[in-house]
PDB file of C-alpha atoms and ligand atoms in Angstrom:
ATOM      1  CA  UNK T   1      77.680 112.171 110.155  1.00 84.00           C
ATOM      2  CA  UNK T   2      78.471 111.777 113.726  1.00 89.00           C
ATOM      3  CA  UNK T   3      80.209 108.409 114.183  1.00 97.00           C
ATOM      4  CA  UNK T   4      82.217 106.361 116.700  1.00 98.00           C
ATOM      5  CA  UNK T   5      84.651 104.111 115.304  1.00 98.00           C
ATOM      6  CA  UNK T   6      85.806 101.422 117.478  1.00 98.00           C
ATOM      7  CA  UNK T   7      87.957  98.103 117.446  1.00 98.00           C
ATOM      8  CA  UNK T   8      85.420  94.780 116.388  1.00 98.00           C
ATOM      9  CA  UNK T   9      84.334  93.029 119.169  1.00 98.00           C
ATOM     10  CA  UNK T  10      83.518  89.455 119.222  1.00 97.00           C
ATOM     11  CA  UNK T  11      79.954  89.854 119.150  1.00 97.00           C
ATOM     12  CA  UNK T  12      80.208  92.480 115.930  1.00 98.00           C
ATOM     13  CA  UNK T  13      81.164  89.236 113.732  1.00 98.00           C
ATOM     14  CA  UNK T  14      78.144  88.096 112.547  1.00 98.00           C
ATOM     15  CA  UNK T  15      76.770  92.120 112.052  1.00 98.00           C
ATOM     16  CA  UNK T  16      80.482  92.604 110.291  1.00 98.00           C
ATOM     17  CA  UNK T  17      80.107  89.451 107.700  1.00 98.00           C
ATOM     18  CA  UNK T  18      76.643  90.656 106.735  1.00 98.00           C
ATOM     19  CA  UNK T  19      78.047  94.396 106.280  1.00 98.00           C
ATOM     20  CA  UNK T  20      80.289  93.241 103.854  1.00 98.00           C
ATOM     21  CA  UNK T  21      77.748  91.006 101.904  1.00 98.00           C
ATOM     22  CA  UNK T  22      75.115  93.884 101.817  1.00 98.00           C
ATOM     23  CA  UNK T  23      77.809  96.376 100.380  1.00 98.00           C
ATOM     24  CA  UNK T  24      79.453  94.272  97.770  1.00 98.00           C
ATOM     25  CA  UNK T  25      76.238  91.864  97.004  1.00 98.00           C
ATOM     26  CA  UNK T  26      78.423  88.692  97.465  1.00 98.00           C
ATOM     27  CA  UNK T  27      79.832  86.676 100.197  1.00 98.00           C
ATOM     28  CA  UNK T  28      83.945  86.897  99.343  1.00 98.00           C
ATOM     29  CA  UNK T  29      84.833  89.721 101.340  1.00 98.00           C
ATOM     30  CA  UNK T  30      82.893  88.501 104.842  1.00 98.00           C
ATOM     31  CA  UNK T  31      84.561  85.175 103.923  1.00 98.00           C
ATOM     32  CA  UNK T  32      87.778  87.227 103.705  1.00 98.00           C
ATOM     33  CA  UNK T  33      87.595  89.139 107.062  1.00 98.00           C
ATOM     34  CA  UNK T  34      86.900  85.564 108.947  1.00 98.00           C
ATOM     35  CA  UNK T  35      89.699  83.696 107.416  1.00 98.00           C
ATOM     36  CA  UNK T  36      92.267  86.597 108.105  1.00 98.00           C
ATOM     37  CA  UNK T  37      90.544  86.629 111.433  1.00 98.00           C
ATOM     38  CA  UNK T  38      92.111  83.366 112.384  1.00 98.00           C
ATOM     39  CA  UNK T  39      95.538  84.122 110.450  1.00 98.00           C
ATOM     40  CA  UNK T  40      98.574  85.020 111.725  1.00 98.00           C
ATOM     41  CA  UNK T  41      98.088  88.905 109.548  1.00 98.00           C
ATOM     42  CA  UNK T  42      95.303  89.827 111.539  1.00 98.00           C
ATOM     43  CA  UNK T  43      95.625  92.847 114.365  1.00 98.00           C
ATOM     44  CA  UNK T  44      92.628  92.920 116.251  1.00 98.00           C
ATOM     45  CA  UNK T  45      93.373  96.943 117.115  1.00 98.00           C
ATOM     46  CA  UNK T  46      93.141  97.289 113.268  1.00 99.00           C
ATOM     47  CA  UNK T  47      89.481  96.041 112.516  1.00 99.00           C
ATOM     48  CA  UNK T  48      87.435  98.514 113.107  1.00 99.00           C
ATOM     49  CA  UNK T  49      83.851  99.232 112.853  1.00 99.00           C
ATOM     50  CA  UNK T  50      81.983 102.087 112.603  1.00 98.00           C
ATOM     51  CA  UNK T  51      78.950 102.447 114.873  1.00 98.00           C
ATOM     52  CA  UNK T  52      75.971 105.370 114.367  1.00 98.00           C
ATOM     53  CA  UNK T  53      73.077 104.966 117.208  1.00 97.00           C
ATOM     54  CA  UNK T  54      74.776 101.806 118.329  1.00 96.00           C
ATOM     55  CA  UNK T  55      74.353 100.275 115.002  1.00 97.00           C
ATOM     56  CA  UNK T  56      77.488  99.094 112.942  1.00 98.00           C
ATOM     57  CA  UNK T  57      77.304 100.606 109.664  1.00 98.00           C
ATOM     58  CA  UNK T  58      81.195 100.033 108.387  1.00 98.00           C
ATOM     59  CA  UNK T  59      84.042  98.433 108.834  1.00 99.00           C
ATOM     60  CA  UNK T  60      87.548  98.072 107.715  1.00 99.00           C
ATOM     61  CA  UNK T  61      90.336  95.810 108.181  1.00 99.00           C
ATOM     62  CA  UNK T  62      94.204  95.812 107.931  1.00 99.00           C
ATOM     63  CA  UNK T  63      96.466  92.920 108.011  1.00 98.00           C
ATOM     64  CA  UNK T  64      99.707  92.114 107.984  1.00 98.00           C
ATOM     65  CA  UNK T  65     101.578  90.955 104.421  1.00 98.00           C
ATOM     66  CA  UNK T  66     105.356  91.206 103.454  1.00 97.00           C
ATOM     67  CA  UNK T  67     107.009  92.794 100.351  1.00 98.00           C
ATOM     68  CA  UNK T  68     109.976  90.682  98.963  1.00 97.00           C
ATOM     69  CA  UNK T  69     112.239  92.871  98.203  1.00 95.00           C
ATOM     70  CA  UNK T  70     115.057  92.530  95.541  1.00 80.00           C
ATOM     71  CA  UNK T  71     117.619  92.417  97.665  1.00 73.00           C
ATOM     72  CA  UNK T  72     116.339  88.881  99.063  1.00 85.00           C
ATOM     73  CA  UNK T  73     114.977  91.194 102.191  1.00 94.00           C
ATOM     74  CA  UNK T  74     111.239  91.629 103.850  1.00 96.00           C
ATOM     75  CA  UNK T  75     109.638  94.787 103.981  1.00 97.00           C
ATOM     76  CA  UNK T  76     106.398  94.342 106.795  1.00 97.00           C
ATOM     77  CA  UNK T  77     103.344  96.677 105.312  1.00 98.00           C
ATOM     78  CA  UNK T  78     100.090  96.269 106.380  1.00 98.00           C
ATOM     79  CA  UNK T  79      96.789  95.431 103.403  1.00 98.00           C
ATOM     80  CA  UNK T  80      93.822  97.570 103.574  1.00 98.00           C
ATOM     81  CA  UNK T  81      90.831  95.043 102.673  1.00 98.00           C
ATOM     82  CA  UNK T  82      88.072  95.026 102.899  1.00 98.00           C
ATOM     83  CA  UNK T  83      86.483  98.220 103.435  1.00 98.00           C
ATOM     84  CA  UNK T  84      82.375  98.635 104.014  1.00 98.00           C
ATOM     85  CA  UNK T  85      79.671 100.932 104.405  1.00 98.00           C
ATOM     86  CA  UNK T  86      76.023  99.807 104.646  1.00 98.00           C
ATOM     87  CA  UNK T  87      74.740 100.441 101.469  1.00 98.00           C
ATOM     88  CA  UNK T  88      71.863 103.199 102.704  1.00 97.00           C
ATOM     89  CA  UNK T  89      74.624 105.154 104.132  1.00 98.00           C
ATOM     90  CA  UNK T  90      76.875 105.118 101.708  1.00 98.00           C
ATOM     91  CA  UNK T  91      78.569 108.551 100.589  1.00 97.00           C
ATOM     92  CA  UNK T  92      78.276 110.475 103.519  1.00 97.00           C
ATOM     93  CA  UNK T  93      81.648 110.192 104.483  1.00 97.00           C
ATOM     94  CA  UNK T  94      81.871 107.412 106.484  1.00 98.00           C
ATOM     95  CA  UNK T  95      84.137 105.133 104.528  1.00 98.00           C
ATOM     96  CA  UNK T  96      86.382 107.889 104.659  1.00 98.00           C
ATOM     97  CA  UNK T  97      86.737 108.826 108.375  1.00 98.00           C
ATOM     98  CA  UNK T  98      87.394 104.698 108.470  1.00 98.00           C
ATOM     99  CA  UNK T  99      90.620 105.099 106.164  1.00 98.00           C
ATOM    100  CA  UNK T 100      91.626 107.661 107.911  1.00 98.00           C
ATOM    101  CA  UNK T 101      91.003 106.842 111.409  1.00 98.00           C
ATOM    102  CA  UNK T 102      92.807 103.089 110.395  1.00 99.00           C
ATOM    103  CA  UNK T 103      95.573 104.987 108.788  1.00 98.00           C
ATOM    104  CA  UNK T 104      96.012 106.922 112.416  1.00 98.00           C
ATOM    105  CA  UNK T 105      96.011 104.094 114.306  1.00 98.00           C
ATOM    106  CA  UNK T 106      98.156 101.799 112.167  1.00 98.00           C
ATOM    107  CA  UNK T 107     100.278 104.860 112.211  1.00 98.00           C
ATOM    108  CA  UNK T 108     100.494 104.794 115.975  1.00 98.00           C
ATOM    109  CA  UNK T 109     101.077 101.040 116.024  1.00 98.00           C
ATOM    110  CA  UNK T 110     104.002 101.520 114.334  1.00 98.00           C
ATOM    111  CA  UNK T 111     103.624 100.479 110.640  1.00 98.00           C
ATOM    112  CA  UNK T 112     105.228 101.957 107.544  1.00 98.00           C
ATOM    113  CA  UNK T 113     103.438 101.816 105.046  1.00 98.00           C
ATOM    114  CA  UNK T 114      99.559 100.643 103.768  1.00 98.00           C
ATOM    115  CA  UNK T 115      99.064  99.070 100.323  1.00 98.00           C
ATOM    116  CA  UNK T 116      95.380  98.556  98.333  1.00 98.00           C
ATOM    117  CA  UNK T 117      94.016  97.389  95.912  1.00 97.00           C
ATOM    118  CA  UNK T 118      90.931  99.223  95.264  1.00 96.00           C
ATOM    119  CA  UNK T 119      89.385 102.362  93.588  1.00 95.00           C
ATOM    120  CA  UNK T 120      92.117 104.796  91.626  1.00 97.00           C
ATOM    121  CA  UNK T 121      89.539 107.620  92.443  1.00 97.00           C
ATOM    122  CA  UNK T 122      88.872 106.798  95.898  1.00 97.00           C
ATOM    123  CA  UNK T 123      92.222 106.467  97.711  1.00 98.00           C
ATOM    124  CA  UNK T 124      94.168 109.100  96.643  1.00 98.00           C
ATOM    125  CA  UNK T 125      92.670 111.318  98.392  1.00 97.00           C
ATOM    126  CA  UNK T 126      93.745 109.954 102.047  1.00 98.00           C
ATOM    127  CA  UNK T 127      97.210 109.958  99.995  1.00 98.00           C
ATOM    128  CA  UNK T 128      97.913 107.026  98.595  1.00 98.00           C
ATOM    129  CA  UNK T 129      99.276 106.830  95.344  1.00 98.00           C
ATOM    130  CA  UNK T 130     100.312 104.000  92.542  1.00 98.00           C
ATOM    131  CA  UNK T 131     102.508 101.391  94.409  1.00 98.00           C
ATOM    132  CA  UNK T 132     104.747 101.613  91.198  1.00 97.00           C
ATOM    133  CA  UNK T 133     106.200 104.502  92.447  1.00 97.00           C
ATOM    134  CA  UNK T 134     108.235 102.758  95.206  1.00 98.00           C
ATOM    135  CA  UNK T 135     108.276  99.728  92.948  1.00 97.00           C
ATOM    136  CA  UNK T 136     106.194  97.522  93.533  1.00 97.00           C
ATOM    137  CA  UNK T 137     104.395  94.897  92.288  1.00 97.00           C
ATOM    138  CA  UNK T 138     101.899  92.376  92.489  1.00 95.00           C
ATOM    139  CA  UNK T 139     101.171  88.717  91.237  1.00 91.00           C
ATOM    140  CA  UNK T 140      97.249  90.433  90.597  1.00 93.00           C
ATOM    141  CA  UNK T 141      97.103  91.265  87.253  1.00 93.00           C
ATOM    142  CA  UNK T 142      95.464  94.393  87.657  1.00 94.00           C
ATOM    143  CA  UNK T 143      95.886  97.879  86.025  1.00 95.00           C
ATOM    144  CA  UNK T 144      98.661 100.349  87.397  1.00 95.00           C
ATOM    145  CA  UNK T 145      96.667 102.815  89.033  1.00 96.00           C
ATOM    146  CA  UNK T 146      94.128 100.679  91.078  1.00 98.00           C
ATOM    147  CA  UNK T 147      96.984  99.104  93.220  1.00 98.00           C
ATOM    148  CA  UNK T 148      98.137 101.935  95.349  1.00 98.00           C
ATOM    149  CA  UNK T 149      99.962 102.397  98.482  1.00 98.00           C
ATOM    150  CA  UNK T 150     100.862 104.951 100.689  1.00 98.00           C
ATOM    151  CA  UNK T 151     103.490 105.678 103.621  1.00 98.00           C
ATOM    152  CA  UNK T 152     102.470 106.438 106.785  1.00 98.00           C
ATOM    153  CA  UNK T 153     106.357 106.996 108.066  1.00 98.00           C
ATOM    154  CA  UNK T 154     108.024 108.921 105.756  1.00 97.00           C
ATOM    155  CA  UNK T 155     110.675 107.038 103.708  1.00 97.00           C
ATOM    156  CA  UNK T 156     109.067 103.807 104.738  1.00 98.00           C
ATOM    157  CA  UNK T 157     109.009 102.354 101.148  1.00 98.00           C
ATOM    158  CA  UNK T 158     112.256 103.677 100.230  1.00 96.00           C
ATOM    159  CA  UNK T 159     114.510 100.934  99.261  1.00 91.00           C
ATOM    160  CA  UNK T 160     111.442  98.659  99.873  1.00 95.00           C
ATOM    161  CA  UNK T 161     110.892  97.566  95.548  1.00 96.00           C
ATOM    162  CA  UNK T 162     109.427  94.277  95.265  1.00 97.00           C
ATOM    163  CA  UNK T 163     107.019  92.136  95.447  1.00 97.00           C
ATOM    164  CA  UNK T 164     104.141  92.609  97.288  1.00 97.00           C
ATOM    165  CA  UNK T 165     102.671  89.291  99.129  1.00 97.00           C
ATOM    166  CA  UNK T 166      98.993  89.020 100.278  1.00 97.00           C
ATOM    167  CA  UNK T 167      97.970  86.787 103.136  1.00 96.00           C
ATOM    168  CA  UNK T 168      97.038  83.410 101.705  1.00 96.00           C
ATOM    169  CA  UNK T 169      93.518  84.112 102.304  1.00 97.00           C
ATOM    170  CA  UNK T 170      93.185  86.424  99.697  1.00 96.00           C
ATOM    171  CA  UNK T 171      93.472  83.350  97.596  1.00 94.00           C
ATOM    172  CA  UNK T 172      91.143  81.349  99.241  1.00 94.00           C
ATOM    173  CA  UNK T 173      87.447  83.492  98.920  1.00 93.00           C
TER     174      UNK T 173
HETATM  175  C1  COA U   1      83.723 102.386  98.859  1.00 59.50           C
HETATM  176  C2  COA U   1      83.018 102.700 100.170  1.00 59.50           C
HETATM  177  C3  COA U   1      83.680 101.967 101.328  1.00 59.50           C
HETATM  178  C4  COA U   1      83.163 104.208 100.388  1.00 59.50           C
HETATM  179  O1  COA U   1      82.512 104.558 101.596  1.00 59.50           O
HETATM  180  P1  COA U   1      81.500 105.806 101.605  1.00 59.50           P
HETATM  181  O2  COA U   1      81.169 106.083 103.005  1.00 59.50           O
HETATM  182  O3  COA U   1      80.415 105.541 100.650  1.00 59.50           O
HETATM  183  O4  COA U   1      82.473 106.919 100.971  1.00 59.50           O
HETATM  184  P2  COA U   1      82.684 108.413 101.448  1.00 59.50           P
HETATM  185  O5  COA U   1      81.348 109.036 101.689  1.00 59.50           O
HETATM  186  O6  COA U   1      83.699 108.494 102.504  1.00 59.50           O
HETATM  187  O7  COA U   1      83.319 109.021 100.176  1.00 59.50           O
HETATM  188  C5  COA U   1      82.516 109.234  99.062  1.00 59.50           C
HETATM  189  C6  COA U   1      83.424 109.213  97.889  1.00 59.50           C
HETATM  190  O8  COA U   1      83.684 107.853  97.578  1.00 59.50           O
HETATM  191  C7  COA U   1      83.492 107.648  96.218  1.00 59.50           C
HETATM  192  N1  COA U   1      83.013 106.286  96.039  1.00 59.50           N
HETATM  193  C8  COA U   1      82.127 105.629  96.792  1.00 59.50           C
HETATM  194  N2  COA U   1      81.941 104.400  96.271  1.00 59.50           N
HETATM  195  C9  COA U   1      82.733 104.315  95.195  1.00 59.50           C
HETATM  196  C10 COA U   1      82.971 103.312  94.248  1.00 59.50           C
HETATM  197  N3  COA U   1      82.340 102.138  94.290  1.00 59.50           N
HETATM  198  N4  COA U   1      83.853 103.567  93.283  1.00 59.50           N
HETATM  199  C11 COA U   1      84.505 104.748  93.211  1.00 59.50           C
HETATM  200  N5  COA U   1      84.316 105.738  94.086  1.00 59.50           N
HETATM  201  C12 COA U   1      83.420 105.520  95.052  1.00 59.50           C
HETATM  202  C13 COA U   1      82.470 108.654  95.798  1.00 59.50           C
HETATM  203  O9  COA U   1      82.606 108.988  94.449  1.00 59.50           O
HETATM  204  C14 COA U   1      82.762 109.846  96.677  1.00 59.50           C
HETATM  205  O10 COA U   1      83.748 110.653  96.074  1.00 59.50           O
HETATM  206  P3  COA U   1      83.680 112.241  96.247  1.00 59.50           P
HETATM  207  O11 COA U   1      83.890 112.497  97.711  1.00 59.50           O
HETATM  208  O12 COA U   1      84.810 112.712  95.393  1.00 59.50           O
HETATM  209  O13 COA U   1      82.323 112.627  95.789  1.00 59.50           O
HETATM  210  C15 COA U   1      81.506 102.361 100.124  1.00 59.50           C
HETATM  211  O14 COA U   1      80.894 103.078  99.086  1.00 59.50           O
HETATM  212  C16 COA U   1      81.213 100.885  99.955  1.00 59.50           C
HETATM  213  O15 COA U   1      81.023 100.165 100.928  1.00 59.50           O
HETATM  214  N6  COA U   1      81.164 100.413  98.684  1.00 59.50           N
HETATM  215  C17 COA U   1      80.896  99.013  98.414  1.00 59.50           C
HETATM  216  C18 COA U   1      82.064  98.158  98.817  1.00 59.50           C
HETATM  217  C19 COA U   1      83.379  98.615  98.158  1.00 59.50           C
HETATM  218  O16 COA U   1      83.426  98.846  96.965  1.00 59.50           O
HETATM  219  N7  COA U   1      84.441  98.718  98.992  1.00 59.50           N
HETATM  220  C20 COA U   1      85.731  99.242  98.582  1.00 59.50           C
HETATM  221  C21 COA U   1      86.531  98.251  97.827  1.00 59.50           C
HETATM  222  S1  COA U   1      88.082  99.014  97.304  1.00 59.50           S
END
């Protein structure tokens, strides 16, 4: 499918909460995007929407978190969450050429590394892999393989073991 993918504008808000809403069938993850919106984590080059006959039909969103490392140290990594694709469109690829085009441009912008939380059979294909390989962990209790992360410089997460900390908004929806 022939897509443009684009940073959200202001007026793609409203279209963006309701994408999120339709995909998951519940409110949390628009409530998500608009309080890390109005956080210090969010980078407005790294929400991005994709747009098919100038009609949003996904979006994705990566914000800023730290990992506390052992050492007493902070490790800046970006969060991948939440990621959406209009439910009729789902499965044609879209959600993919989101990941990747966010991983290219958070890539560009400098960043490390990308953690998720999410699907064990969806993201390993754009490369990430269990955080616990770097060491890693998480406050979620969640099983090993669905929190993932991958590095987008290499040797990013080396020396990096700790724990990872989500914006406070996670918390909050
Ligand atoms: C997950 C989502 C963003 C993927 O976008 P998409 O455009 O449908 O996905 P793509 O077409 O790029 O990729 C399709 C692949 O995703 C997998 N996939 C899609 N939804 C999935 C789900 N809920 N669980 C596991 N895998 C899923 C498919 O199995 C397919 O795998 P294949 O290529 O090996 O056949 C989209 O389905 C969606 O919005 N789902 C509802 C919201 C959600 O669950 N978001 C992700 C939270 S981690």
């Amino acid at each position: 499918m022939k897509i443009d993918i684009r940073a959200e504008q202001e007026q793609d808000i409203p279209v963006v909460y309701s994408l999120h809403a339709a995909a998951f069938g519940q409110e949390n993850e628009g409530r998500l995007v608009d309080l890390l919106r109005q956080s210090e984590h969010y980078i407005p080059a790294l929400s991005l929407v994709a747009v098919l006959d100038g009609a949003i039909i996904g979006h994705i969103l990566f914000t800023k978190l730290k990992i506390m490392t052992g050492a007493g140290g902070e490790v800046e990594s970006l969060a991948l969450a939440p990621v959406s694709v209009t439910p009729d469109l789902q499965y044609a690829g879209v959600g993919g050429q989101l990941v990747r085009h966010g991983l290219e441009v958070a890539r560009e912008l400098g960043y490390g590394s990308v953690i998720v939380l999410g699907h064990a059979q969806y993201y390993p294909k754009f490369g990430f892999a269990p955080a616990s390989r770097w060491g890693l962990t998480t406050t979620y209790e969640v099983p090993d393989e669905v929190f993932m992360a991958i590095e987008l410089q290499p040797g990013a997460l080396a020396g990096a073991a700790g724990r990872v900390v989500y914006p406070k908004a996670f918390e909050q929806v």
